Amino acid sequence: RDIMKKVEPQPASHVIDNFLCQDIAEFAEEKPSILWYTMKAIALEVKRLTGLQLHDGGNKAEQRLRAEKGDRSIICSIPSNGRGRDGLQLVFDRQLIINPPASATMMEQILGRAHRRGQKSHTVETQIYMQTPEVRKAYTQAVRRSEYVRDIMKSQPKLLKGWREVGE
């Protein structure tokens, strides 16, 4: 309080330990995938490790995204590419959600980027990191909201279809 007006904060995010980024990079190398993120520091570190294209919005974002051929993984910002992006299902059938949102609606949007009309694969694989209690809580909250939608609307949200937990 005493120095608040004397100091101008310079916010910056940093990756303290890049074990998660290394794991993401290995995942990306296995098979072309969409790597969904919200934390820019993680995305930048994965880009540094892999050299993959970062899709984080801006001018001509959709044009750049549509130019992807599916021959390599891509790193995509959830807020920049969560709604209104069509075409990813034509070239990707695998995705990784690095930071799952607590919003069931946003989870449905992300899952729907690859699981929608035009998908050629019989199976769309989505993996989600559950590395902290906070992330597990956010995911659990999204599942509960999807269950509510299912029960009220009598629909089957993507978040509740055919998922299984993979070992640690």
mmCIF file of C-alpha atoms in Angstrom:
data_model
loop_
_atom_site.group_PDB
_atom_site.id
_atom_site.type_symbol
_atom_site.label_atom_id
_atom_site.label_comp_id
_atom_site.label_asym_id
_atom_site.label_seq_id
_atom_site.Cartn_x
_atom_site.Cartn_y
_atom_site.Cartn_z
ATOM 1 C CA ARG A 1 0.000 0.000 0.000
ATOM 2 C CA ASP A 2 2.798 2.412 0.903
ATOM 3 C CA ILE A 3 4.684 1.945 -2.352
ATOM 4 C CA MET A 4 1.750 1.135 -4.635
ATOM 5 C CA LYS A 5 1.948 4.426 -6.523
ATOM 6 C CA LYS A 6 5.751 4.358 -6.696
ATOM 7 C CA VAL A 7 6.129 0.977 -8.398
ATOM 8 C CA GLU A 8 4.725 0.007 -11.766
ATOM 9 C CA PRO A 9 4.129 -3.752 -11.931
ATOM 10 C CA GLN A 10 5.565 -5.613 -14.888
ATOM 11 C CA PRO A 11 3.523 -8.801 -15.075
ATOM 12 C CA ALA A 12 5.104 -11.702 -16.870
ATOM 13 C CA SER A 13 4.561 -15.420 -16.828
ATOM 14 C CA HIS A 14 7.368 -17.946 -16.735
ATOM 15 C CA VAL A 15 7.658 -21.701 -16.955
ATOM 16 C CA ILE A 16 9.399 -22.747 -13.752
ATOM 17 C CA ASP A 17 9.848 -26.415 -14.667
ATOM 18 C CA ASN A 18 9.158 -27.479 -18.227
ATOM 19 C CA PHE A 19 8.358 -31.161 -17.501
ATOM 20 C CA LEU A 20 4.787 -30.585 -18.739
ATOM 21 C CA CYS A 21 6.011 -28.777 -21.861
ATOM 22 C CA GLN A 22 8.375 -31.645 -22.637
ATOM 23 C CA ASP A 23 5.509 -34.132 -22.269
ATOM 24 C CA ILE A 24 3.339 -32.003 -24.583
ATOM 25 C CA ALA A 25 6.174 -31.902 -27.120
ATOM 26 C CA GLU A 26 6.451 -35.704 -27.036
ATOM 27 C CA PHE A 27 2.685 -36.016 -27.487
ATOM 28 C CA ALA A 28 2.846 -33.654 -30.459
ATOM 29 C CA GLU A 29 5.636 -35.670 -32.086
ATOM 30 C CA GLU A 30 3.722 -38.982 -31.857
ATOM 31 C CA LYS A 31 0.926 -37.970 -34.240
ATOM 32 C CA PRO A 32 -0.363 -34.673 -35.646
ATOM 33 C CA SER A 33 -2.671 -33.176 -33.040
ATOM 34 C CA ILE A 34 -4.287 -29.952 -31.920
ATOM 35 C CA LEU A 35 -2.690 -28.734 -28.680
ATOM 36 C CA TRP A 36 -5.229 -26.488 -26.920
ATOM 37 C CA TYR A 37 -3.923 -23.991 -24.367
ATOM 38 C CA THR A 38 -4.925 -20.996 -22.280
ATOM 39 C CA MET A 39 -1.579 -20.321 -20.585
ATOM 40 C CA LYS A 40 0.620 -18.460 -23.055
ATOM 41 C CA ALA A 41 3.872 -19.260 -21.233
ATOM 42 C CA ILE A 42 3.266 -22.983 -21.771
ATOM 43 C CA ALA A 43 2.386 -22.458 -25.432
ATOM 44 C CA LEU A 44 5.524 -20.415 -26.051
ATOM 45 C CA GLU A 45 7.724 -23.010 -24.367
ATOM 46 C CA VAL A 46 6.144 -25.834 -26.412
ATOM 47 C CA LYS A 47 6.691 -23.753 -29.548
ATOM 48 C CA ARG A 48 10.335 -23.236 -28.547
ATOM 49 C CA LEU A 49 10.804 -26.978 -27.950
ATOM 50 C CA THR A 50 9.050 -28.141 -31.120
ATOM 51 C CA GLY A 51 9.077 -25.313 -33.646
ATOM 52 C CA LEU A 52 5.338 -25.885 -34.187
ATOM 53 C CA GLN A 53 3.015 -23.154 -35.437
ATOM 54 C CA LEU A 54 1.237 -21.139 -32.745
ATOM 55 C CA HIS A 55 -2.342 -20.146 -33.590
ATOM 56 C CA ASP A 56 -3.304 -17.411 -31.144
ATOM 57 C CA GLY A 57 -5.671 -15.226 -33.114
ATOM 58 C CA GLY A 58 -4.989 -11.891 -34.705
ATOM 59 C CA ASN A 59 -5.260 -10.773 -38.315
ATOM 60 C CA LYS A 60 -5.822 -13.591 -40.789
ATOM 61 C CA ALA A 61 -5.967 -16.164 -37.956
ATOM 62 C CA GLU A 62 -8.648 -18.233 -39.630
ATOM 63 C CA GLN A 63 -6.807 -18.135 -42.957
ATOM 64 C CA ARG A 64 -3.602 -19.404 -41.309
ATOM 65 C CA LEU A 65 -5.506 -22.132 -39.480
ATOM 66 C CA ARG A 66 -7.281 -23.283 -42.653
ATOM 67 C CA ALA A 67 -3.892 -23.573 -44.377
ATOM 68 C CA GLU A 68 -2.879 -26.374 -41.991
ATOM 69 C CA LYS A 69 -2.682 -29.735 -43.755
ATOM 70 C CA GLY A 70 -2.662 -32.015 -40.703
ATOM 71 C CA ASP A 71 0.896 -33.172 -41.346
ATOM 72 C CA ARG A 72 2.154 -31.723 -38.066
ATOM 73 C CA SER A 73 0.706 -30.778 -34.709
ATOM 74 C CA ILE A 74 -0.470 -27.225 -34.071
ATOM 75 C CA ILE A 75 -0.693 -25.143 -30.898
ATOM 76 C CA CYS A 76 -4.044 -23.340 -30.560
ATOM 77 C CA SER A 77 -5.299 -20.769 -28.101
ATOM 78 C CA ILE A 78 -8.673 -21.792 -26.657
ATOM 79 C CA PRO A 79 -9.978 -18.207 -26.370
ATOM 80 C CA SER A 80 -8.857 -17.330 -29.900
ATOM 81 C CA ASN A 81 -10.052 -20.500 -31.629
ATOM 82 C CA GLY A 82 -12.791 -21.960 -29.444
ATOM 83 C CA ARG A 83 -15.779 -20.611 -31.378
ATOM 84 C CA GLY A 84 -16.439 -20.191 -35.052
ATOM 85 C CA ARG A 85 -13.561 -22.309 -36.302
ATOM 86 C CA ASP A 86 -14.564 -24.951 -38.794
ATOM 87 C CA GLY A 87 -12.263 -27.173 -40.794
ATOM 88 C CA LEU A 88 -9.985 -28.606 -38.119
ATOM 89 C CA GLN A 89 -12.030 -31.824 -38.216
ATOM 90 C CA LEU A 90 -10.958 -32.280 -41.825
ATOM 91 C CA VAL A 91 -7.290 -32.704 -40.921
ATOM 92 C CA PHE A 92 -7.112 -33.683 -37.215
ATOM 93 C CA ASP A 93 -8.617 -36.537 -35.207
ATOM 94 C CA ARG A 94 -6.476 -36.107 -32.095
ATOM 95 C CA GLN A 95 -6.271 -33.265 -29.602
ATOM 96 C CA LEU A 96 -4.774 -32.432 -26.241
ATOM 97 C CA ILE A 97 -6.361 -29.974 -23.835
ATOM 98 C CA ILE A 98 -3.486 -28.610 -21.796
ATOM 99 C CA ASN A 99 -5.566 -26.367 -19.511
ATOM 100 C CA PRO A 100 -9.181 -27.558 -19.387
ATOM 101 C CA PRO A 101 -11.735 -24.816 -18.766
ATOM 102 C CA ALA A 102 -14.354 -25.229 -16.027
ATOM 103 C CA SER A 103 -17.013 -24.121 -18.501
ATOM 104 C CA ALA A 104 -18.965 -27.053 -19.915
ATOM 105 C CA THR A 105 -19.908 -24.863 -22.885
ATOM 106 C CA MET A 106 -16.262 -24.099 -23.641
ATOM 107 C CA MET A 107 -15.341 -27.795 -23.262
ATOM 108 C CA GLU A 108 -18.075 -28.668 -25.780
ATOM 109 C CA GLN A 109 -16.667 -26.074 -28.173
ATOM 110 C CA ILE A 110 -13.149 -27.481 -27.899
ATOM 111 C CA LEU A 111 -14.270 -31.093 -28.287
ATOM 112 C CA GLY A 112 -16.386 -30.065 -31.256
ATOM 113 C CA ARG A 113 -13.431 -28.627 -33.169
ATOM 114 C CA ALA A 114 -12.400 -32.161 -34.191
ATOM 115 C CA HIS A 115 -15.589 -34.139 -33.459
ATOM 116 C CA ARG A 116 -18.103 -32.835 -35.991
ATOM 117 C CA ARG A 117 -19.525 -33.326 -39.460
ATOM 118 C CA GLY A 118 -16.746 -33.814 -41.975
ATOM 119 C CA GLN A 119 -14.530 -35.884 -39.656
ATOM 120 C CA LYS A 120 -13.195 -38.829 -41.651
ATOM 121 C CA SER A 121 -11.949 -40.870 -38.706
ATOM 122 C CA HIS A 122 -14.262 -43.200 -36.781
ATOM 123 C CA THR A 123 -12.660 -42.095 -33.539
ATOM 124 C CA VAL A 124 -11.589 -38.704 -32.263
ATOM 125 C CA GLU A 125 -9.093 -38.878 -29.414
ATOM 126 C CA THR A 126 -8.967 -36.112 -26.833
ATOM 127 C CA GLN A 127 -6.592 -36.177 -23.904
ATOM 128 C CA ILE A 128 -6.778 -33.753 -21.015
ATOM 129 C CA TYR A 129 -4.059 -33.041 -18.475
ATOM 130 C CA MET A 130 -5.243 -33.444 -14.874
ATOM 131 C CA GLN A 131 -1.999 -32.506 -13.143
ATOM 132 C CA THR A 132 -3.327 -30.479 -10.206
ATOM 133 C CA PRO A 133 -6.315 -30.549 -7.853
ATOM 134 C CA GLU A 134 -7.485 -27.253 -9.356
ATOM 135 C CA VAL A 135 -7.493 -28.676 -12.884
ATOM 136 C CA ARG A 136 -9.321 -31.827 -11.736
ATOM 137 C CA LYS A 137 -11.879 -29.623 -9.975
ATOM 138 C CA ALA A 138 -12.408 -27.536 -13.126
ATOM 139 C CA TYR A 139 -12.896 -30.688 -15.194
ATOM 140 C CA THR A 140 -15.279 -32.212 -12.638
ATOM 141 C CA GLN A 141 -17.287 -28.995 -12.658
ATOM 142 C CA ALA A 142 -17.515 -29.071 -16.463
ATOM 143 C CA VAL A 143 -18.669 -32.715 -16.356
ATOM 144 C CA ARG A 144 -21.360 -31.895 -13.780
ATOM 145 C CA ARG A 145 -22.617 -29.033 -15.921
ATOM 146 C CA SER A 146 -22.693 -31.327 -18.954
ATOM 147 C CA GLU A 147 -24.676 -33.881 -16.959
ATOM 148 C CA TYR A 148 -27.134 -31.137 -16.080
ATOM 149 C CA VAL A 149 -27.491 -30.202 -19.758
ATOM 150 C CA ARG A 150 -27.972 -33.864 -20.651
ATOM 151 C CA ASP A 151 -30.652 -34.324 -18.004
ATOM 152 C CA ILE A 152 -32.541 -31.118 -18.770
ATOM 153 C CA MET A 153 -32.170 -30.957 -22.557
ATOM 154 C CA LYS A 154 -32.191 -34.734 -23.181
ATOM 155 C CA SER A 155 -29.114 -34.370 -25.357
ATOM 156 C CA GLN A 156 -25.754 -36.125 -25.202
ATOM 157 C CA PRO A 157 -22.926 -33.600 -24.660
ATOM 158 C CA LYS A 158 -19.600 -34.539 -26.240
ATOM 159 C CA LEU A 159 -17.910 -34.300 -22.858
ATOM 160 C CA LEU A 160 -19.913 -37.329 -21.682
ATOM 161 C CA LYS A 161 -19.385 -39.529 -24.748
ATOM 162 C CA GLY A 162 -17.025 -42.469 -24.639
ATOM 163 C CA TRP A 163 -14.322 -41.129 -22.370
ATOM 164 C CA ARG A 164 -12.018 -43.240 -20.254
ATOM 165 C CA GLU A 165 -9.391 -42.374 -17.725
ATOM 166 C CA VAL A 166 -5.801 -43.220 -18.655
ATOM 167 C CA GLY A 167 -3.259 -44.165 -16.005
ATOM 168 C CA GLU A 168 -0.782 -41.738 -14.540
#
